[in-house]
Amino acid sequence: MSSPQNVGHAERLQTAARAKAALLAKFKPKETVTDPHFEDRAALRAAELAAVRKERSAARALVRAGNIGRQEALIEEALAAKRGARKERKALTNAEAKAKRDARYAARKARA
């Protein structure tokens, strides 16, 4: 089978060299393109990060304040329970003292 074009050996070598050069050109490093807004975006990212950090610290402060309030409430409850127990003990002590006095009074009345 003959080719429609009359291609000689030198032409085939040239075509192969061009194809090889095209393949090698794919792997050559390309020029880097620097984004003109790179610094602007970096500043925006830094501002967003600062805003998020500020928001999180505010949330942590609220949680801490809530925990402190809760702790104060628990301490207040414990103190109230202690006070209640002390009042009960005093009431029992007073009742026992009154019962002893009444017994002595009754014993004196019985002797007399």
CSV table of C-alpha atoms in Angstrom, one decimal, residues 5-109:
chain,number,residue,atom,x,y,z
A,5,GLN,CA,1.8,11.8,0.0
A,6,ASN,CA,5.4,11.3,-0.9
A,7,VAL,CA,6.9,11.3,2.5
A,8,GLY,CA,10.6,10.7,2.7
A,9,HIS,CA,12.8,9.5,5.5
A,10,ALA,CA,14.0,13.0,6.5
A,11,GLU,CA,10.4,14.3,6.8
A,12,ARG,CA,9.4,11.4,9.0
A,13,LEU,CA,12.3,12.1,11.3
A,14,GLN,CA,11.3,15.8,11.4
A,15,THR,CA,7.7,14.9,12.3
A,16,ALA,CA,8.9,12.5,15.0
A,17,ALA,CA,11.2,15.2,16.5
A,18,ARG,CA,8.3,17.7,16.5
A,19,ALA,CA,6.0,15.2,18.2
A,20,LYS,CA,8.7,14.4,20.8
A,21,ALA,CA,9.3,18.2,21.4
A,22,ALA,CA,5.5,18.6,21.9
A,23,LEU,CA,5.4,15.8,24.4
A,24,LEU,CA,8.4,17.2,26.3
A,25,ALA,CA,6.8,20.7,26.3
A,26,LYS,CA,3.9,19.3,28.4
A,27,PHE,CA,6.3,18.4,31.2
A,28,LYS,CA,8.2,21.7,31.3
A,29,PRO,CA,7.3,23.9,34.3
A,30,LYS,CA,4.9,26.6,33.4
A,31,GLU,CA,5.2,30.2,34.4
A,32,THR,CA,3.6,30.9,37.8
A,33,VAL,CA,0.8,33.4,37.9
A,34,THR,CA,0.7,35.5,41.0
A,35,ASP,CA,-2.8,36.5,42.0
A,36,PRO,CA,-3.0,40.3,42.4
A,37,HIS,CA,-5.5,40.0,45.2
A,38,PHE,CA,-3.5,37.4,47.2
A,39,GLU,CA,-2.6,39.9,50.0
A,40,ASP,CA,-6.1,41.2,50.1
A,41,ARG,CA,-7.5,37.7,50.5
A,42,ALA,CA,-4.9,36.9,53.2
A,43,ALA,CA,-6.0,40.0,55.1
A,44,LEU,CA,-9.7,39.0,54.7
A,45,ARG,CA,-8.8,35.5,56.0
A,46,ALA,CA,-7.0,37.0,59.0
A,47,ALA,CA,-10.0,39.3,59.7
A,48,GLU,CA,-12.4,36.4,59.5
A,49,LEU,CA,-10.2,34.3,61.8
A,50,ALA,CA,-10.0,37.2,64.3
A,51,ALA,CA,-13.8,37.5,64.2
A,52,VAL,CA,-14.3,33.8,64.8
A,53,ARG,CA,-11.8,33.8,67.6
A,54,LYS,CA,-13.5,36.8,69.3
A,55,GLU,CA,-16.9,35.1,68.9
A,56,ARG,CA,-15.7,31.9,70.4
A,57,SER,CA,-14.0,33.6,73.3
A,58,ALA,CA,-17.3,35.5,74.0
A,59,ALA,CA,-19.1,32.2,73.9
A,60,ARG,CA,-16.6,30.7,76.3
A,61,ALA,CA,-17.0,33.7,78.6
A,62,LEU,CA,-20.8,33.2,78.6
A,63,VAL,CA,-20.3,29.5,79.5
A,64,ARG,CA,-17.9,30.4,82.3
A,65,ALA,CA,-20.3,33.0,83.6
A,66,GLY,CA,-23.1,30.4,83.5
A,67,ASN,CA,-20.9,27.9,85.3
A,68,ILE,CA,-20.0,30.5,87.9
A,69,GLY,CA,-23.7,31.3,88.4
A,70,ARG,CA,-24.5,27.6,88.6
A,71,GLN,CA,-21.7,27.1,91.1
A,72,GLU,CA,-23.0,30.0,93.2
A,73,ALA,CA,-26.5,28.6,93.2
A,74,LEU,CA,-25.1,25.2,94.3
A,75,ILE,CA,-23.2,26.9,97.1
A,76,GLU,CA,-26.2,28.8,98.1
A,77,GLU,CA,-28.3,25.6,98.2
A,78,ALA,CA,-25.7,23.9,100.3
A,79,LEU,CA,-25.7,26.8,102.8
A,80,ALA,CA,-29.4,26.8,102.9
A,81,ALA,CA,-29.4,23.1,103.7
A,82,LYS,CA,-26.9,23.6,106.4
A,83,ARG,CA,-28.9,26.4,107.9
A,84,GLY,CA,-32.0,24.3,107.8
A,85,ALA,CA,-30.3,21.4,109.5
A,86,ARG,CA,-28.9,23.8,112.2
A,87,LYS,CA,-32.4,25.2,112.8
A,88,GLU,CA,-33.8,21.7,113.1
A,89,ARG,CA,-31.1,20.7,115.6
A,90,LYS,CA,-31.8,23.9,117.6
A,91,ALA,CA,-35.5,23.2,117.6
A,92,LEU,CA,-35.0,19.7,118.8
A,93,THR,CA,-32.5,20.9,121.5
A,94,ASN,CA,-35.0,23.5,122.6
A,95,ALA,CA,-37.8,20.9,122.7
A,96,GLU,CA,-35.7,18.5,124.7
A,97,ALA,CA,-34.7,21.3,127.1
A,98,LYS,CA,-38.4,22.2,127.5
A,99,ALA,CA,-39.3,18.6,128.1
A,100,LYS,CA,-36.6,18.3,130.8
A,101,ARG,CA,-37.9,21.5,132.5
A,102,ASP,CA,-41.4,20.2,132.4
A,103,ALA,CA,-40.3,16.9,133.9
A,104,ARG,CA,-38.5,18.7,136.7
A,105,TYR,CA,-41.5,20.9,137.4
A,106,ALA,CA,-43.8,17.9,137.4
A,107,ALA,CA,-41.4,16.0,139.8
A,108,ARG,CA,-41.4,19.0,142.1
A,109,LYS,CA,-45.2,19.3,142.0
